[in-house]
Short mmCIF file of N, CA and C in Angstrom, two decimals:
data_model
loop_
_atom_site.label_atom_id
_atom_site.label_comp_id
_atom_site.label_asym_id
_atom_site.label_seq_id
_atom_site.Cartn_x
_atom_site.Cartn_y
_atom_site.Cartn_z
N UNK A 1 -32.77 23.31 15.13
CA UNK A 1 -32.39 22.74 13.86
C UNK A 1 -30.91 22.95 13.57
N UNK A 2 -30.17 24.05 14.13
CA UNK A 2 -28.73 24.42 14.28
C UNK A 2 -27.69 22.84 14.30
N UNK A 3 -28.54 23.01 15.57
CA UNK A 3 -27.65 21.34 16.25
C UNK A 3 -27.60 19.94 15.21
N UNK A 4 -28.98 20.11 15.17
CA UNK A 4 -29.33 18.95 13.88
C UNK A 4 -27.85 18.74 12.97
N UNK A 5 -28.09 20.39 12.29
CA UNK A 5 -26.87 20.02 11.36
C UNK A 5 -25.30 20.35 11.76
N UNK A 6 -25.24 20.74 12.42
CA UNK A 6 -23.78 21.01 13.07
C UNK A 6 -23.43 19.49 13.70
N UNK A 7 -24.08 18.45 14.43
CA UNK A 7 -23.70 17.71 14.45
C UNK A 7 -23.64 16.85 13.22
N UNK A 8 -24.36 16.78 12.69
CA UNK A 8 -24.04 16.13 10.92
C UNK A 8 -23.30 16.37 10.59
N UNK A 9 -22.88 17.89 9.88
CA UNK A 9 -22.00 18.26 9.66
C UNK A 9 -20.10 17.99 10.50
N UNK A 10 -20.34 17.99 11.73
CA UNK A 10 -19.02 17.50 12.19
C UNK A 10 -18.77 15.84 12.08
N UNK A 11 -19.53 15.22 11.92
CA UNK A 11 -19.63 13.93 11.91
C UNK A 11 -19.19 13.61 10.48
N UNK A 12 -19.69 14.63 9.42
CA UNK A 12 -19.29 14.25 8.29
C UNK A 12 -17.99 14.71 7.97
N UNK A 13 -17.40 15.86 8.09
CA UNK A 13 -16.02 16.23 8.70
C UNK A 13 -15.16 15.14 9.32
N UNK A 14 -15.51 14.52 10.20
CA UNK A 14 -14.92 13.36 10.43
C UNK A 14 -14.67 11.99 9.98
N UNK A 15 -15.44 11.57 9.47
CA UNK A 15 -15.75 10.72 8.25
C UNK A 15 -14.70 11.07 7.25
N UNK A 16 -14.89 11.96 6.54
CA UNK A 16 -14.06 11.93 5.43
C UNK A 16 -12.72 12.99 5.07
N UNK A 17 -12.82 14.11 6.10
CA UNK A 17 -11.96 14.82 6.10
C UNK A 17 -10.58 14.37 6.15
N UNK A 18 -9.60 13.45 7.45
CA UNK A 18 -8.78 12.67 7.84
C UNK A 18 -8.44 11.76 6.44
N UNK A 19 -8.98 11.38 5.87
CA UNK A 19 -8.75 10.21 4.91
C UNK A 19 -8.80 11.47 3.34
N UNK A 20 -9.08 12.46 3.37
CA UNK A 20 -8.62 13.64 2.15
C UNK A 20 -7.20 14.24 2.62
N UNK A 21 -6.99 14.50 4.10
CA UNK A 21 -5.70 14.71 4.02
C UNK A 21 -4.91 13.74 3.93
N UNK A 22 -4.97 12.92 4.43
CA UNK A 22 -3.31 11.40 4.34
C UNK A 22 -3.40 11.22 2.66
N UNK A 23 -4.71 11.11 1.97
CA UNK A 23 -4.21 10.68 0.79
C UNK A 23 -4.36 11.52 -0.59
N UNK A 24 -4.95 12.36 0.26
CA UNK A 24 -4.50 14.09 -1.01
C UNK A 24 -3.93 15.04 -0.99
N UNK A 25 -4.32 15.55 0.63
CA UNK A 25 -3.33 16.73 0.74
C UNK A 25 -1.93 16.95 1.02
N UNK A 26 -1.29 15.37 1.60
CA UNK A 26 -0.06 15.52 2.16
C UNK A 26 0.67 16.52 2.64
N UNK A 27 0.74 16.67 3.83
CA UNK A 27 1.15 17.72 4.62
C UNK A 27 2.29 17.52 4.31
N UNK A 28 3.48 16.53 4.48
CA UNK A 28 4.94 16.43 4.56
C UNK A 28 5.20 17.12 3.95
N UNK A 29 4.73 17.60 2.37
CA UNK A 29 5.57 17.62 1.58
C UNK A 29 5.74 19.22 1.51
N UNK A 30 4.81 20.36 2.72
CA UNK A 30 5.70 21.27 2.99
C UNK A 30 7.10 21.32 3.71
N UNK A 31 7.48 20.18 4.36
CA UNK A 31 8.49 19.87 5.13
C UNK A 31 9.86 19.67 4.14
N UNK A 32 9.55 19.11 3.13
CA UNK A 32 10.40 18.15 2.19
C UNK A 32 11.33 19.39 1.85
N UNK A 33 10.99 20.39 1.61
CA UNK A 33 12.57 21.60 0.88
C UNK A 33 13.58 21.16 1.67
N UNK A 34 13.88 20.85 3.32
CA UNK A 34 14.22 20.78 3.37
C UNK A 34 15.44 19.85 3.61
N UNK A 35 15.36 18.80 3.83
CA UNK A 35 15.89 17.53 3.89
C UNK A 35 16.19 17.14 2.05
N UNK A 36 15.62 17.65 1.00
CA UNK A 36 16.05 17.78 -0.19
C UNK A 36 17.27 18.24 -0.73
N UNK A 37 17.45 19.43 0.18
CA UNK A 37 18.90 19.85 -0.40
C UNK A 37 20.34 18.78 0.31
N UNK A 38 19.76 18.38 1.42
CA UNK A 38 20.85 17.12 1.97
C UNK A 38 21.03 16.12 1.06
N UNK A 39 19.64 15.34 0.23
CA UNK A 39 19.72 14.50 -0.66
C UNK A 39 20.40 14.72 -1.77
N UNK A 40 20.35 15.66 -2.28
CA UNK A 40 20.65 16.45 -3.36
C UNK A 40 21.96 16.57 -3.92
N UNK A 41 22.62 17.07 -2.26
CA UNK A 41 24.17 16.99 -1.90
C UNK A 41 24.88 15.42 -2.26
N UNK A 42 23.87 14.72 -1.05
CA UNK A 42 24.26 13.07 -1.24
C UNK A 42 24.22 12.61 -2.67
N UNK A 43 23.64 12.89 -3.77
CA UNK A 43 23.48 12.50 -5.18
C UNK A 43 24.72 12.81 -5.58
N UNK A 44 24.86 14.29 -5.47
CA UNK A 44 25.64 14.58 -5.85
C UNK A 44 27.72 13.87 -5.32
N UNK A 45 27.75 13.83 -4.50
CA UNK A 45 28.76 13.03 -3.90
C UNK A 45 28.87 11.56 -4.32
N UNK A 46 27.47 10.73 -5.18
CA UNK A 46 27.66 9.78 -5.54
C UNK A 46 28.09 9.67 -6.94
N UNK A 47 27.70 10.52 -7.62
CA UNK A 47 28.10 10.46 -8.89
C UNK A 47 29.59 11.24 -9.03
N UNK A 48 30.07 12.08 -8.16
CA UNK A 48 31.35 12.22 -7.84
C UNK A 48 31.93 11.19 -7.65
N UNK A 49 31.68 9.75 -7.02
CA UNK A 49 32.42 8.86 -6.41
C UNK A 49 32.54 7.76 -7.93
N UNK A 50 31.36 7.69 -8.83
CA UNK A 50 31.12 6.83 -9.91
C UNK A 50 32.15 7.71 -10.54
N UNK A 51 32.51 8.80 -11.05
CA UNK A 51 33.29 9.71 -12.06
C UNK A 51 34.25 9.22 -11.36
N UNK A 52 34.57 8.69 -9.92
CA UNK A 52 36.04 8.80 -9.88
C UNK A 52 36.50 6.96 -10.28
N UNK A 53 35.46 6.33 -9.95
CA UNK A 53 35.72 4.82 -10.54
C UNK A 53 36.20 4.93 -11.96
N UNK A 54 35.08 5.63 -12.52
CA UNK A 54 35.73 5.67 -14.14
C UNK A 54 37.01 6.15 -14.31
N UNK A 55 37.39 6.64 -14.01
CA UNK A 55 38.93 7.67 -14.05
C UNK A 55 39.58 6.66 -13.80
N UNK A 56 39.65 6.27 -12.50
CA UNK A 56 40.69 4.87 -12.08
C UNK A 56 40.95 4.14 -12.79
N UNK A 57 39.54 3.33 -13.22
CA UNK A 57 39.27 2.45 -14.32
C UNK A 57 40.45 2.82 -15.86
N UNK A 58 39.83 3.96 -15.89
CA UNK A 58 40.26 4.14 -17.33
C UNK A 58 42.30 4.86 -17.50
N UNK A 59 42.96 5.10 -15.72
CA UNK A 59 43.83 5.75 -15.82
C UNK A 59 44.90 4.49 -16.51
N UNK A 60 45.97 4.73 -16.49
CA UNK A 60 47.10 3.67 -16.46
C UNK A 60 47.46 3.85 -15.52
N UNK A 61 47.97 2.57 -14.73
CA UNK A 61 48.81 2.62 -13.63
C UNK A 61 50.00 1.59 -13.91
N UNK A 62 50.73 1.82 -12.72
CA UNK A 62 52.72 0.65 -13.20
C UNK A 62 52.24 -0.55 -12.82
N UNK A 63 51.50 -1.08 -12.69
CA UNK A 63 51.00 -2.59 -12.33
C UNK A 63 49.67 -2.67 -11.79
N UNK A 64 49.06 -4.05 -12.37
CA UNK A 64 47.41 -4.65 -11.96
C UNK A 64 47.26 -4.42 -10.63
N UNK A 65 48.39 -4.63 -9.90
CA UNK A 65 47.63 -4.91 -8.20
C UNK A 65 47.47 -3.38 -7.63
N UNK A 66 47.99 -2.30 -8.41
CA UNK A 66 47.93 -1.04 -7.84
C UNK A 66 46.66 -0.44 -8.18
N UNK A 67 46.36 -0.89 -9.97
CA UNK A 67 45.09 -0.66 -10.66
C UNK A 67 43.75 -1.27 -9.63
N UNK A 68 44.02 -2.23 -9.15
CA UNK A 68 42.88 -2.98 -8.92
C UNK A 68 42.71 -2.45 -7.50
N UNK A 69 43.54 -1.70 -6.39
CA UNK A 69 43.74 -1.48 -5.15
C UNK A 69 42.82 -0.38 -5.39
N UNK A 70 43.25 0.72 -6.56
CA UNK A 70 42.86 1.94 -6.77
C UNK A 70 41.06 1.90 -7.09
N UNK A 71 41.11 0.67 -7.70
CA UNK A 71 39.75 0.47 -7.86
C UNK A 71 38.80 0.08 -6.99
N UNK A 72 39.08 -0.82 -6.19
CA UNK A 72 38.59 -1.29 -4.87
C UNK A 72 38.39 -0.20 -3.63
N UNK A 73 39.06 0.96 -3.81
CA UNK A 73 39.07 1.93 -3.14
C UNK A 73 38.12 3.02 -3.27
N UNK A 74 37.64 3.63 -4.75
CA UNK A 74 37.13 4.12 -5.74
C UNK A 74 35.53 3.30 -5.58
N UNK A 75 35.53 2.36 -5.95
CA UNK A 75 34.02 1.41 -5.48
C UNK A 75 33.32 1.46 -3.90
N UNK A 76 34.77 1.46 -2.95
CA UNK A 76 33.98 1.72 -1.81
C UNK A 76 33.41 2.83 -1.64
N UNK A 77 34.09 3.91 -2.02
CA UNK A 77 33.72 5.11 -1.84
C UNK A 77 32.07 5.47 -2.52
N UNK A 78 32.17 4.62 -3.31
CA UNK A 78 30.54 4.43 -3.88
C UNK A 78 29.63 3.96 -3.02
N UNK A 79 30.21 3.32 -2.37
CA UNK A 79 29.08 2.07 -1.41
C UNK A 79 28.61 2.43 -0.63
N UNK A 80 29.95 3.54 0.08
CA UNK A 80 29.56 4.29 1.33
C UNK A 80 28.53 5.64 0.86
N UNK A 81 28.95 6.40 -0.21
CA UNK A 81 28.36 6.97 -0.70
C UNK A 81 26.88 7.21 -0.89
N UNK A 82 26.67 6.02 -1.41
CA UNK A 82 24.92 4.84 -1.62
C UNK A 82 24.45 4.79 -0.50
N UNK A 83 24.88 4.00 0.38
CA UNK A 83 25.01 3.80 1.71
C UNK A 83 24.13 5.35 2.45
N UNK A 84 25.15 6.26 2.62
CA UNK A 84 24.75 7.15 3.36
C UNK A 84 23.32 7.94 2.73
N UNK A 85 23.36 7.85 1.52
CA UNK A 85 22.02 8.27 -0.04
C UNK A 85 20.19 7.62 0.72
N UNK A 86 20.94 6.26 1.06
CA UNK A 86 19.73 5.41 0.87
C UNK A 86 19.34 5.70 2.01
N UNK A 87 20.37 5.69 3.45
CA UNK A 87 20.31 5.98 4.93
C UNK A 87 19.20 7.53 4.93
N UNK A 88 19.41 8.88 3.99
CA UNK A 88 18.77 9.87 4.26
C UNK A 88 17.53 9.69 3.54
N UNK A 89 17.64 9.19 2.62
CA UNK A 89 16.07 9.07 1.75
C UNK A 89 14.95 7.90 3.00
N UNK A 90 15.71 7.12 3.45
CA UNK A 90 14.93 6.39 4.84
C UNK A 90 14.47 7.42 5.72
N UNK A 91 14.97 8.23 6.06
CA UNK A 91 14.68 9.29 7.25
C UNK A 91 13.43 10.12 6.77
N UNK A 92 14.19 10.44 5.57
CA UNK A 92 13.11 11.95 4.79
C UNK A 92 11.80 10.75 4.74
N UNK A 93 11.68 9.66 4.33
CA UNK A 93 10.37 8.81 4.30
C UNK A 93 10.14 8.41 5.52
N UNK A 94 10.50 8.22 6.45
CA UNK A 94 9.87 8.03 7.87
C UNK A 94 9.21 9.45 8.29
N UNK A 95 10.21 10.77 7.99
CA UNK A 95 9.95 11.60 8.23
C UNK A 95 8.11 12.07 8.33
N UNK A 96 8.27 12.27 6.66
CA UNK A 96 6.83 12.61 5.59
C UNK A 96 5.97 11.24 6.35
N UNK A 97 6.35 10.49 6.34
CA UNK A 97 5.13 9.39 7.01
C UNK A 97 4.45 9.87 8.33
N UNK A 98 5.68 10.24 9.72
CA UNK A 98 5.23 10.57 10.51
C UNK A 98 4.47 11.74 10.68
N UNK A 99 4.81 12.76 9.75
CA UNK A 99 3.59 13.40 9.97
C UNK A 99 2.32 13.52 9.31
N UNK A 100 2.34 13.29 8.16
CA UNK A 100 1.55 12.44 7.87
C UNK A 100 0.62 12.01 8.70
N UNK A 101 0.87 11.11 9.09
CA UNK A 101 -0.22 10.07 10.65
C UNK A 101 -0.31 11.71 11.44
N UNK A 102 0.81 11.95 11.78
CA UNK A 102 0.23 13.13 13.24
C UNK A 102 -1.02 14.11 12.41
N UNK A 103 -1.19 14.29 11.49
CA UNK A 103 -2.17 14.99 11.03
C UNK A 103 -3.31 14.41 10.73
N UNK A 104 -2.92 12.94 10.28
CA UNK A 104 -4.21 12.18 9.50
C UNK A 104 -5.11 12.22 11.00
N UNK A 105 -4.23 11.32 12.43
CA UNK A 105 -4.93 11.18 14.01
C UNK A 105 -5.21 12.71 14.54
N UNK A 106 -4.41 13.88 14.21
CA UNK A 106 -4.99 15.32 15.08
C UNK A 106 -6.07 15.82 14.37
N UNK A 107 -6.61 15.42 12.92
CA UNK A 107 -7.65 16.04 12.50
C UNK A 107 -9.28 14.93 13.38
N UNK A 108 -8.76 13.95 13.12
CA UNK A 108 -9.77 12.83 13.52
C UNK A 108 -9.98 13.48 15.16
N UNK A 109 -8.82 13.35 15.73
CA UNK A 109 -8.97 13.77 17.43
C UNK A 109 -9.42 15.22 17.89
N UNK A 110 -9.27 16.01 16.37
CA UNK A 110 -9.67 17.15 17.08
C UNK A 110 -11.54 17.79 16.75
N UNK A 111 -11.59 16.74 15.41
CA UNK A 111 -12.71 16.67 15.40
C UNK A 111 -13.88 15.78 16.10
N UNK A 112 -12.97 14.85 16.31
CA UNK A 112 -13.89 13.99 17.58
C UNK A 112 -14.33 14.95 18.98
N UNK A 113 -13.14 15.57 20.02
CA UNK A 113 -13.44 16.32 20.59
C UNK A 113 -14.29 17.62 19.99
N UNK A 114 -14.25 17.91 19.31
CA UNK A 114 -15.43 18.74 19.15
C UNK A 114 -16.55 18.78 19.25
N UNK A 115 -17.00 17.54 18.43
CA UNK A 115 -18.10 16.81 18.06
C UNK A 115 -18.16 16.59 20.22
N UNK A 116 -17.85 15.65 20.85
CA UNK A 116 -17.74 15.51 22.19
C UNK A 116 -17.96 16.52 23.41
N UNK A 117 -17.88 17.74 22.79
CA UNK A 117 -18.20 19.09 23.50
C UNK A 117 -19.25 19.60 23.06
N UNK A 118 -19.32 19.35 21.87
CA UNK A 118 -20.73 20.24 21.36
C UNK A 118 -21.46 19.02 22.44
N UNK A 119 -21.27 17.74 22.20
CA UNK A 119 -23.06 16.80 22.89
C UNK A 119 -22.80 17.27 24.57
N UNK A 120 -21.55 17.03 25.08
CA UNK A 120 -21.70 17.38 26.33
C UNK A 120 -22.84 18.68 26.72
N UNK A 121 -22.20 19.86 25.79
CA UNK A 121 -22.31 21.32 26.45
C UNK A 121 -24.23 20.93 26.19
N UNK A 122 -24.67 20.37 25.27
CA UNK A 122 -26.16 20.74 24.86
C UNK A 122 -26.61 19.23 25.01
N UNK A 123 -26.33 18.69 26.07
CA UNK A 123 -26.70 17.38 26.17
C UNK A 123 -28.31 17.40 26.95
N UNK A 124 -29.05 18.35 27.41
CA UNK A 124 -30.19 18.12 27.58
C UNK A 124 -31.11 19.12 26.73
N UNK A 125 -30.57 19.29 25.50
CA UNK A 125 -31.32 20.07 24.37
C UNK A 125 -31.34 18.94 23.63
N UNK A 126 -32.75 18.67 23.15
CA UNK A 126 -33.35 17.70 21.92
C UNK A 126 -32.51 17.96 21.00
N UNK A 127 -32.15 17.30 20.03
CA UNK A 127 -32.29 18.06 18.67
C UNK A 127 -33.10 17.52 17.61
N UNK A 128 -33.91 16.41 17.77
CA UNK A 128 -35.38 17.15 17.46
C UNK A 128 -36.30 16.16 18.10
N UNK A 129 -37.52 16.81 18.09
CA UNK A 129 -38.65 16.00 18.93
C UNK A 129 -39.70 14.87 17.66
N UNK A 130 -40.02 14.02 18.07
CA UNK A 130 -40.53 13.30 16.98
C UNK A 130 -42.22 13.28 17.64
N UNK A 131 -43.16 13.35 16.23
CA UNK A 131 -44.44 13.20 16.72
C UNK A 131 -44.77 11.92 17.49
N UNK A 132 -45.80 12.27 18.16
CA UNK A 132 -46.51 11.15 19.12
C UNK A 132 -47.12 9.93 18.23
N UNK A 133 -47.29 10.08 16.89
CA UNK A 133 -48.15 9.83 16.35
C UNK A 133 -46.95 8.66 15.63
N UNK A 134 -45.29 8.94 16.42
CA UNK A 134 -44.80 7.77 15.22
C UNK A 134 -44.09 7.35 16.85
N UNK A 135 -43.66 6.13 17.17
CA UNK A 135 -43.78 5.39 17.88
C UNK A 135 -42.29 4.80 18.50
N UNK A 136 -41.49 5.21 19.17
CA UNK A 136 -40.08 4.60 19.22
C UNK A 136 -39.80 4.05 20.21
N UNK A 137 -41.01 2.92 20.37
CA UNK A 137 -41.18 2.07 21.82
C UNK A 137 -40.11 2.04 22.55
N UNK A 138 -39.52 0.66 21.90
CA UNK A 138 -38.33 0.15 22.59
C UNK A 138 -37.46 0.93 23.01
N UNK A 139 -37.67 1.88 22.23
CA UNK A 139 -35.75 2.69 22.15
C UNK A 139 -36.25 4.39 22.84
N UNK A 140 -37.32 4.64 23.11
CA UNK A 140 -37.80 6.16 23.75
C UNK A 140 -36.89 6.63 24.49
N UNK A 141 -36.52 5.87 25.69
CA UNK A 141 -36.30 6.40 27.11
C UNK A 141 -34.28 6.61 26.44
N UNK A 142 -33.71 5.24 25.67
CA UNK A 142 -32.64 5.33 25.00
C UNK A 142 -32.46 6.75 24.35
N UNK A 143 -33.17 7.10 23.43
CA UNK A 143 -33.02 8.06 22.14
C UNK A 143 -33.30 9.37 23.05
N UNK A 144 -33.73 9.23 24.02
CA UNK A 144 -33.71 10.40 24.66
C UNK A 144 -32.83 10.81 26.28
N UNK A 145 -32.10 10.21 26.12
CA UNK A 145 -31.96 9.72 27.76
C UNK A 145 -31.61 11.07 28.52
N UNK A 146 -30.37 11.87 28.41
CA UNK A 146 -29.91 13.13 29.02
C UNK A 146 -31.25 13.79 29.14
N UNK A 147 -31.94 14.37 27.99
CA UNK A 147 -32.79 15.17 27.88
C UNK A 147 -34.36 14.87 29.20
N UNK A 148 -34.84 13.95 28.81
CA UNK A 148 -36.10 14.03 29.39
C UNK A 148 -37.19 14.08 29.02
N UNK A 149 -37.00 14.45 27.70
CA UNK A 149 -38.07 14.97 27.14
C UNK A 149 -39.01 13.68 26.07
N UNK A 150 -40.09 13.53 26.46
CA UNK A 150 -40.44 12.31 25.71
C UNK A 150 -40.64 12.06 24.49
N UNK A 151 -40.52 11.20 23.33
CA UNK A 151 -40.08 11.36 21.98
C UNK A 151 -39.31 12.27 20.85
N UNK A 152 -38.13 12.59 21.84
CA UNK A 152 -37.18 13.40 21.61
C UNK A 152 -35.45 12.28 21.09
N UNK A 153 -34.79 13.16 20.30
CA UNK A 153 -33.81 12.49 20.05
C UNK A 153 -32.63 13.34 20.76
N UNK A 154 -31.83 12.78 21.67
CA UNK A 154 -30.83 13.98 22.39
C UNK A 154 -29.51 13.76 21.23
N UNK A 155 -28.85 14.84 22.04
CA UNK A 155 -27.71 15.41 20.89
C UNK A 155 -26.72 13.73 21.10
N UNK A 156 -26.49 13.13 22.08
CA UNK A 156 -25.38 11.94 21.90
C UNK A 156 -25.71 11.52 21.36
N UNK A 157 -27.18 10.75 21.29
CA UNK A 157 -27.97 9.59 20.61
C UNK A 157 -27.78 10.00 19.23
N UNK A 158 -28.11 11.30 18.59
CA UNK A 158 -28.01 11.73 17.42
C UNK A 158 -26.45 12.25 17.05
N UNK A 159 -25.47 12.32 17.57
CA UNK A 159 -24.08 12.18 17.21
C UNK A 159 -23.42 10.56 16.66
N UNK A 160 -24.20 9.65 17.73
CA UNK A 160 -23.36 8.75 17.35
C UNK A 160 -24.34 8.05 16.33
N UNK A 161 -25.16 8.29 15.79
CA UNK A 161 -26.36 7.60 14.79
C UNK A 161 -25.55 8.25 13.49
N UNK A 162 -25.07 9.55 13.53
CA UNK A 162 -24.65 10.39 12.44
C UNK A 162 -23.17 9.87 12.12
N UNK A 163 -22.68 9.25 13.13
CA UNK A 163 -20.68 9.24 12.54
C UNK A 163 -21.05 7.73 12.38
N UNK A 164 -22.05 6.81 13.39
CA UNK A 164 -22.56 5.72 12.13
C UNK A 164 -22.14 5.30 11.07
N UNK A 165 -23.73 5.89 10.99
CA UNK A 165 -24.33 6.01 9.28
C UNK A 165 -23.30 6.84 8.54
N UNK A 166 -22.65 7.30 8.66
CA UNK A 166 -21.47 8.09 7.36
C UNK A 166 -20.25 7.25 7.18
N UNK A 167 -20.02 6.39 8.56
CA UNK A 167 -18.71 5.74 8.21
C UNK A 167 -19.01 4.75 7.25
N UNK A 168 -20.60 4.25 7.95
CA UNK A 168 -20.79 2.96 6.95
C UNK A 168 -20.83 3.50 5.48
N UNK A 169 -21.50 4.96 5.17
CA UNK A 169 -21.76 5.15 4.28
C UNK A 169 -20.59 4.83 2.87
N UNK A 170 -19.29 6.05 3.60
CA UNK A 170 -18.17 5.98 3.46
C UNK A 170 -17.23 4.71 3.23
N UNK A 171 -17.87 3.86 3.99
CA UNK A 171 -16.91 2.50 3.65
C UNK A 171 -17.65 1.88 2.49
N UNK A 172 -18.68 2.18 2.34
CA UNK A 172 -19.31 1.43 1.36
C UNK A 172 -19.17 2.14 -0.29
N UNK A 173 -18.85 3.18 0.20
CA UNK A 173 -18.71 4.03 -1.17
C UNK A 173 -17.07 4.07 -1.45
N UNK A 174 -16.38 3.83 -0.50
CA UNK A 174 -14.60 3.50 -0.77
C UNK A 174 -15.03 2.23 -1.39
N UNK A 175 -15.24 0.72 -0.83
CA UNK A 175 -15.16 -0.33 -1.17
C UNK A 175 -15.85 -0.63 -2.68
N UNK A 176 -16.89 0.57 -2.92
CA UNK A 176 -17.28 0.04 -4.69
C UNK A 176 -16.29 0.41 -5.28
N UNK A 177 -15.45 1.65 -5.08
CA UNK A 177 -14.73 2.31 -6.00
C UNK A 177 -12.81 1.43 -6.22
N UNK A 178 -12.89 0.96 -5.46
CA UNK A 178 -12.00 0.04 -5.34
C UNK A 178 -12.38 -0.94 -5.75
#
């Protein structure tokens, strides 16, 4: 009866575990301190560059074409500024994305292999035998195949009946709630 539920149980682990971390637990965002203080910097260097437009803006100078040089100069420095702002906030979000995925696929993959070792290692242990008295014609020699044992359900047959029935379950219980 162990097996019974340990494979349920990992199956249901798999099912829904992967899809609680990508969209609750977010791993990145232990990562994020640091690439924050780079942003932080970059903010800061932009609104240095806007304080210095205003200044320009607002200095006097001995003629328009020097004013307007000074200004054109003062604006780039913004652009590039922005520029380099928007360039690190791209990274830090590719960043948090990629791992992200590497966690959302290593929980799925590492619970799949699990689930994949447990049926291997106990692949000619039932996990459970069904009475004679209820009938699983067609599908006997199927539902039991590793094992041998006649009106028995082996551990694959009953792994993949279990991540099934939960995905469907699971999709069906995402899709009302949406």
């Amino acid at each position: 009866m162990t097996l019974f539920a340990l494979i349920a149980l990992l199956s249901l682990l798999n099912t829904i575990l992967p899809d609680f971390i990508r969209n609750y637990l977010k791993v990145s965002r232990l990562w994020g301190a640091r690439n924050s203080s780079e942003i932080r910097h970059l903010q800061k260097e932009v609104e240095s560059a806007r304080e210095q437009v205003e200044e320009v803006r607002n200095a006097e100078h001995s003629g328009e074409y020097a004013r307007t040089i000074k200004i054109m100069r003062a604006e780039r420095k913004v652009t590039d500024a922005e520029a380099k702002l928007k360039s690190a906030r791209g990274v830090e979000n590719l960043m948090r994305m990629g791992i992200d995925t590497a966690v959302f696929y290593g929980s799925k993959v590492l619970l799949s292999l699990i689930t994949v070792i447990v049926s291997i290692r106990n692949r000619g242990t039932p996990v459970m035998i069904i009475d004679e008295g209820i009938s699983l014609a067609p599908f006997t020699g199927l539902l039991s195949f590793p094992t041998g044992v006649a009106n028995a359900i082996s551990v694959p047959a009953w792994a993949f009946s279990c991540n099934l029935t939960f995905r469907l379950i699971y999709g069906l219980v995402k899709n009302r709630r949406a």
